[in-house]
C-alpha positions as a printed Julia matrix, in Angstrom:
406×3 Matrix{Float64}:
 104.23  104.65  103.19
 103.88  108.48  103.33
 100.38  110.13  102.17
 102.16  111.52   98.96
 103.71  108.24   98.4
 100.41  106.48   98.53
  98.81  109.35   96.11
 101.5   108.51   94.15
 101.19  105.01   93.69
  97.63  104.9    93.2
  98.23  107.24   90.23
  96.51  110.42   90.96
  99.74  112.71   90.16
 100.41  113.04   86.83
 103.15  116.2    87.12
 103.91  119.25   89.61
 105.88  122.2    90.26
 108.33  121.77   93.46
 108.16  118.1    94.23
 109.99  117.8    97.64
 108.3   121.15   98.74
 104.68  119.69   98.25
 105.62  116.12   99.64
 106.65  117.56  102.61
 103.93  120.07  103.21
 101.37  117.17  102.16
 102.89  114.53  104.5
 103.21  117.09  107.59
  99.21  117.92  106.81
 100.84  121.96  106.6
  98.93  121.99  103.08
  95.96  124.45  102.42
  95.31  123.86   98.95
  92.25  124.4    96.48
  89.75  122.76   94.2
  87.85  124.33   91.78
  84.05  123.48   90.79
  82.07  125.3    88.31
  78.25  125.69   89.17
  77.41  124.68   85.48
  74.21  122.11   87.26
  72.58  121.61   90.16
  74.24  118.44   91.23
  77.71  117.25   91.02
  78.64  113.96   89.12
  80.7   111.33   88.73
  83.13  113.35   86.63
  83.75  115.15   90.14
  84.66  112.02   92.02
  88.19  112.13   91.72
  88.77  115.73   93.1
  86.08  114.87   95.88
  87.74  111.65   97.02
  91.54  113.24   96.81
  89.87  116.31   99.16
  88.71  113.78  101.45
  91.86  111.84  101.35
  94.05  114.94  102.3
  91.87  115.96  104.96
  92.53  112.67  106.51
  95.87  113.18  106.64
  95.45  116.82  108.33
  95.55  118.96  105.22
  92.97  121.71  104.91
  90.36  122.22  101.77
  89.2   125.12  100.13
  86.39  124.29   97.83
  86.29  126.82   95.48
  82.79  127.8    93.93
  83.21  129.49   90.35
  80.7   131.06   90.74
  82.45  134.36   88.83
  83.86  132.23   86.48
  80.95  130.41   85.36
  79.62  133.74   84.14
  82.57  133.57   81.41
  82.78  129.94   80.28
  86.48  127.56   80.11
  87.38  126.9    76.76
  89.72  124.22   78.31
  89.26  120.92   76.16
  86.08  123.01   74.53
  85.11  123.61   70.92
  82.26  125.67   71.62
  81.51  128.67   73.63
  79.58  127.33   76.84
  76.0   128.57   77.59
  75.66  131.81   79.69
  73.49  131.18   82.99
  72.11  134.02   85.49
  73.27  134.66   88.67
  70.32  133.28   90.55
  70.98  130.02   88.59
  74.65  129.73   89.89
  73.73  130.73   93.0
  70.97  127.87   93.36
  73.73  125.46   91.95
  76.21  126.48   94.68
  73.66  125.66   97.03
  73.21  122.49   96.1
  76.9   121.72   95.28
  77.65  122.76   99.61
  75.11  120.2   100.62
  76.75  117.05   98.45
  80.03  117.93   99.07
  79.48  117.74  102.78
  79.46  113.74  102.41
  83.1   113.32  101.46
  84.55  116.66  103.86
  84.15  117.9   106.92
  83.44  121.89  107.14
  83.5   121.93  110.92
  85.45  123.98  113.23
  87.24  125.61  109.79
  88.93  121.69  109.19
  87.62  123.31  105.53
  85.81  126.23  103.73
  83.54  126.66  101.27
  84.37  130.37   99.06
  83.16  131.81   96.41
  84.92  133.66   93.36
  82.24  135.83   92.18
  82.78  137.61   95.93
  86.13  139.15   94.05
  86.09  138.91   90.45
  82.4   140.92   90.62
  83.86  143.8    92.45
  87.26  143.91   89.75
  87.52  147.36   88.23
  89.01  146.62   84.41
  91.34  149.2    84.54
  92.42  147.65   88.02
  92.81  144.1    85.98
  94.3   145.22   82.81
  96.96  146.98   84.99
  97.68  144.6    87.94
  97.21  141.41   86.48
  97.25  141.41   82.78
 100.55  143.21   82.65
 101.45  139.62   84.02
 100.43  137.64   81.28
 102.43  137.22   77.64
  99.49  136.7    74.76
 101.99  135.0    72.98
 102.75  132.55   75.74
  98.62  131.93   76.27
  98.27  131.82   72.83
 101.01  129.0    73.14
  98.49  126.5    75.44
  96.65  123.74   73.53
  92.92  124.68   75.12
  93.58  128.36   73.47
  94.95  126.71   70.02
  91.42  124.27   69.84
  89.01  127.02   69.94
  91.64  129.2    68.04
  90.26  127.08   65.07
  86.73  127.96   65.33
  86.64  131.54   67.03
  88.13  132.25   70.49
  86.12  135.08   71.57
  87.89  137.7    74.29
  85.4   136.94   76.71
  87.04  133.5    76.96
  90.15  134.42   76.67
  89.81  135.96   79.94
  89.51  132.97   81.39
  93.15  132.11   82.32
  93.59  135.38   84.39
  90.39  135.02   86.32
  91.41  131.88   87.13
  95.05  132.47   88.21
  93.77  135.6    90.11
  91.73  133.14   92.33
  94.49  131.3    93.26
  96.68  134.8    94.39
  93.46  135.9    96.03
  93.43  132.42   97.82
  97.07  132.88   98.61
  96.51  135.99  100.39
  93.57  135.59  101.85
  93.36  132.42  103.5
  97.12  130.89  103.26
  96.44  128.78  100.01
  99.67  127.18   99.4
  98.55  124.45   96.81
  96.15  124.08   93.98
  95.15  120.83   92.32
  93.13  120.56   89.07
  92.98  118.02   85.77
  95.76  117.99   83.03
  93.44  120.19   80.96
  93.82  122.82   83.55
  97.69  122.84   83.58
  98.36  126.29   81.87
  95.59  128.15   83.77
  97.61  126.62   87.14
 100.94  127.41   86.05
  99.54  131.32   85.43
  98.18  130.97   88.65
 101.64  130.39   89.98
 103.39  132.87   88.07
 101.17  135.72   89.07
 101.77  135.3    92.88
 105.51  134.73   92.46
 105.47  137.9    89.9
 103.12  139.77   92.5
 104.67  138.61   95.39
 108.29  137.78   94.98
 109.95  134.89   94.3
 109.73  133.75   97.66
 105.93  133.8    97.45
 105.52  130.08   98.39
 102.99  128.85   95.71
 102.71  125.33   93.89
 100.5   123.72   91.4
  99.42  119.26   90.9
  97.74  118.33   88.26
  95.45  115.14   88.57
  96.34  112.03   86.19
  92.92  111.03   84.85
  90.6   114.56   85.15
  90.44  114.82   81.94
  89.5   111.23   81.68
  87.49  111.3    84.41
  85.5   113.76   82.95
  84.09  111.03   80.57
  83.47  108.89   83.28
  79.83  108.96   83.94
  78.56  110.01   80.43
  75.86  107.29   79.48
  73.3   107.34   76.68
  70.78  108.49   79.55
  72.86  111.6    80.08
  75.68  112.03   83.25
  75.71  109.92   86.25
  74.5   112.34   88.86
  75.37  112.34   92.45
  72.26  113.37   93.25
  69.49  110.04   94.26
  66.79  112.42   92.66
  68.68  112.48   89.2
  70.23  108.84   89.54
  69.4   106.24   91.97
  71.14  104.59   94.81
  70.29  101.15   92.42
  71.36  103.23   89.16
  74.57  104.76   90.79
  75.93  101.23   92.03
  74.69   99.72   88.3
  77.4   101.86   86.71
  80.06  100.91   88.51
  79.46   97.3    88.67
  79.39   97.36   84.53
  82.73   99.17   84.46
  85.1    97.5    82.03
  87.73   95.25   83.38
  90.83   97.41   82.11
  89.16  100.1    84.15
  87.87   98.55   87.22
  91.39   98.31   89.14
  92.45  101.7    88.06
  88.66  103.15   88.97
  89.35  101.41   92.99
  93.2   103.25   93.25
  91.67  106.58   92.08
  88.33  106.85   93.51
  88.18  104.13   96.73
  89.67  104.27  100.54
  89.99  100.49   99.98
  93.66  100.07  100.96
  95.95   99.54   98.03
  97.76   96.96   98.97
  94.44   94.53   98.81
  93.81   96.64   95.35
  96.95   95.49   93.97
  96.44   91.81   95.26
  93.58   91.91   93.34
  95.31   93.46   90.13
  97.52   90.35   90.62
  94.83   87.32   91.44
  91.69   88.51   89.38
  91.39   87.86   85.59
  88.41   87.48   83.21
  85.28   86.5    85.68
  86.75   86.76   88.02
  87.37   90.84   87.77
  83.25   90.75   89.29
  84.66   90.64   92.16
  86.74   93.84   92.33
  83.5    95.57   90.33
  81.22   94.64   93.28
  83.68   95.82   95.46
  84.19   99.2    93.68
  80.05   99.63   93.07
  79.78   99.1    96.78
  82.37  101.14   98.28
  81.18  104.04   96.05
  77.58  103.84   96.33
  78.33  103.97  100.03
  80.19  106.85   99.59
  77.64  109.01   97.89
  74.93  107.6    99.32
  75.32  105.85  102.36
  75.95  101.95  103.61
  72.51  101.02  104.05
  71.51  102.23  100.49
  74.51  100.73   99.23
  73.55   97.49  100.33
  70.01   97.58   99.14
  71.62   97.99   95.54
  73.81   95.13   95.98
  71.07   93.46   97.07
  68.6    94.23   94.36
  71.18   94.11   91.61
  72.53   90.22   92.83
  68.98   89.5    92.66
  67.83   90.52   89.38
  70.86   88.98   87.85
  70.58   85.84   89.8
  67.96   85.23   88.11
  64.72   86.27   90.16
  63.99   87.79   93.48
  63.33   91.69   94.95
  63.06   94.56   92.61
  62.24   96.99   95.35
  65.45   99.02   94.82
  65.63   98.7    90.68
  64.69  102.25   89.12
  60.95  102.65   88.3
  58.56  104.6    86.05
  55.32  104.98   87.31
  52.35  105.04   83.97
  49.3   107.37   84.77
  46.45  105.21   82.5
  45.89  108.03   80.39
  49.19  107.51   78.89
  47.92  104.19   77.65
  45.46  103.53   74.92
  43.43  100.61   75.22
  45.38   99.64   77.7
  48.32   99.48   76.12
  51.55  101.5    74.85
  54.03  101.42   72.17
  56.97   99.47   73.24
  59.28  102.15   71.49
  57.35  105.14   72.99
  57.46  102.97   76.59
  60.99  102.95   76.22
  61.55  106.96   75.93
  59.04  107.27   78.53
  61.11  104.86   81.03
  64.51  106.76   79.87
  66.09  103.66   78.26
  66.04  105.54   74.85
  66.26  108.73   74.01
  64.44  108.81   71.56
  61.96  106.02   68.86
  64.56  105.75   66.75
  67.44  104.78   69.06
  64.51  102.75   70.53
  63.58  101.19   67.25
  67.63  100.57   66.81
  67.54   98.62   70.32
  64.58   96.11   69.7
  65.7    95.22   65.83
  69.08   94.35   67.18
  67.08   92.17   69.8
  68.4    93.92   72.73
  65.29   94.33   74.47
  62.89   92.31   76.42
  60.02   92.67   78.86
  59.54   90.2    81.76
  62.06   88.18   79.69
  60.82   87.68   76.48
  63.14   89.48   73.79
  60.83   91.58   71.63
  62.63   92.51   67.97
  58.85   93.75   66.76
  59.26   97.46   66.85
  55.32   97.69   66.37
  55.2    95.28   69.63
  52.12   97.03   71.99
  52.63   96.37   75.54
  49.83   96.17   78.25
  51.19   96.44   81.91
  49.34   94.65   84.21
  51.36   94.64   87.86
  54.54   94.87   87.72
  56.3    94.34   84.41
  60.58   94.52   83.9
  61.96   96.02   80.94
  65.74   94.97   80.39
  68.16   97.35   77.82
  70.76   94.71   76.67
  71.9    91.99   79.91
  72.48   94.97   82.27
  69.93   97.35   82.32
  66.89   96.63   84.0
  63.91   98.36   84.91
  60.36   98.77   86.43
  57.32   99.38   85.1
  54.36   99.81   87.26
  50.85  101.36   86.82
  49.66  104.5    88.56
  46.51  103.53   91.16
């Protein structure tokens, strides 16, 4: 099984441009190709995963990566698969999220002797003269044919302003740049990013001449994995400052069973042919086993075997019934956040993030989700005095620790 055969069949390819071309680059590890990342936080999440895990995968196979920072870009805003206008952020701000998005990413590719780069396109779109741009590369572009894309027709409805509009050019001038400058034969991005890509593509050949050797993939699920990791607590960082080792492997391990399968093709190195033993054998219960599996494998990823394990550890334990809670996420109470000794169960909640805010909290204990060291509460006056170490649990999956400051 070739590498584009296997990419194939664990479903990351939804459609392309020059099929045969791209298997054969792909498969002889001849492809340089390129990932975008807006700087839009200081950590990446788990709606990144895919893109991180297909980089990795390539490299194996002798490809080369260019991680590309928008850090240019991020001063405009997508309005792919957006109703609203996103927020503006400075240019220190990016530039601290950069930063930190170079340091993660090093755990799924290697940057050493050039195997990848890391670039930037705020080091060419800055420097852009507009006359330069409306000349060179927007005599490239048909408004009607934009206008034509479903991301432009959404915020069409509510106000597309030009400064987003913009977007599509900017982002098919990275990829000529790319081409020029470092050899970038191949760009990957979701299905929501198809009509930026294909511009992309256009411009070089346009530029270039049709033999300008240019080609665009467009990932299966982006678009759905950009859901994945969206919990009531916020996203599911990749950061352990943001969410833990123990929380990281918790959201995997409560995956739903129609996703747990497709969530090990797309995001694990585990080889497919066990994956698809396992889409044969497992059913009801006994889909755990493939969730461990994926939780593990992941946690590992992002974090490292030895933390995985601890999670496996502490989660088995807690839902066997008993045993360590070292590794379970904890909020630490300073006393003078208690009164008497105590605090309101609702307003403990918020405090330990299981809520956001008294009256989701309030929602949570009426419908007898909630209980402390085991004992379901459904009072939503119910005063709780920590003494030790106490255990919140949010439904039958969510625990946590509550512990008083010295």
């Amino acid at each position: 099984m070739t590498v584009f055969e296997e990419l194939k069949r664990r479903g990351l390819i939804a459609q392309m441009t020059d099929e045969a071309e791209i298997a054969e680059l792909i498969n002889a590890g001849k492809a340089t190709f390129y990932i975008g990342f807006d700087p839009t936080a200081d950590s990446l999440h788990v709606g990144h995963f895919m893109a991180l895990c297909l980089m990795k995968r390539l490299q194996m196979a002798g490809n080369k990566p260019i991680v590309l920072i928008g850090g240019g870009t991020a001063m405009i805003g997508d309005p792919s698969g957006r109703t609203d206008m996103r927020k503006m952020m400075t240019v220190e701000t990016i530039q601290h999220n950069v930063d930190c998005f170079k340091k993660q990413m090093s755990r799924f590719i290697d940057f050493a002797e050039d195997k990848a780069i890391v670039v930037n396109n705020a080091d060419w779109l800055l420097d852009l003269n507009y006359m330069e741009v409306l000349r060179d590369v927007g005599a490239c572009f048909s408004v009607n044919r934009m206008l034509s894309h479903e991301c432009y027709k959404q915020r069409m409805e509510r106000g597309l302003t030009f400064l987003e509009f913009n977007y599509m050019i900017m982002q098919s001038y990275d990829f000529y740049q790319l081409f020029q400058k470092y050899g970038c034969n191949m760009q990957f991005g979701g299905d929501d990013q198809w009509a930026n890509m294909l511009g992309g593509t256009e411009l070089i050949r346009r530029k270039l001449g049709k033999d300008a050797y240019a080609m665009t993939i467009t990932l299966l699920l982006n678009s759905e994995g950009k859901k994945m990791g969206k919990t009531e607590k916020g996203a599911v960082w990749l950061d352990a400052e943001k969410t833990s080792p123990y929380e990281f492997y918790q959201y995997w391990r409560n995956v739903s069973d129609d996703d747990v399968i497709k969530c090990l093709k797309l995001l694990t190195f585990v080889p497919i042919e066990q994956i698809e033993e396992m889409e044969r054998t497992l059913k009801g219960q006994g889909l755990n086993q493939a969730k461990e599996l994926l939780a593990y494998e992941l946690t590992a990823l992002v974090h490292g075997r030895e933390a995985a394990e601890k999670a496996q550890e502490a989660a088995k334990a807690v839902f066997g019934g008993g045993g360590s809670s070292e590794n379970m996420p904890t909020t630490t109470l300073k006393p003078e956040e208690l009164t008497d000794g105590g605090i309101g169960l609702l307003s403990l909640m918020v405090r330990a993030g299981l809520a956001a805010s008294n009256g989701e909290a309030r929602r949570l204990v009426q419908q007898g989700g909630v209980s402390v060291n085991d004992e379901k509460i459904t009072d939503p006056k119910h005063v709780v005095y920590p003494q030790g170490e106490m255990i919140l649990r949010k439904g039958k999956k969510v625990f946590h620790k509550i512990l008083i400051e010295a």
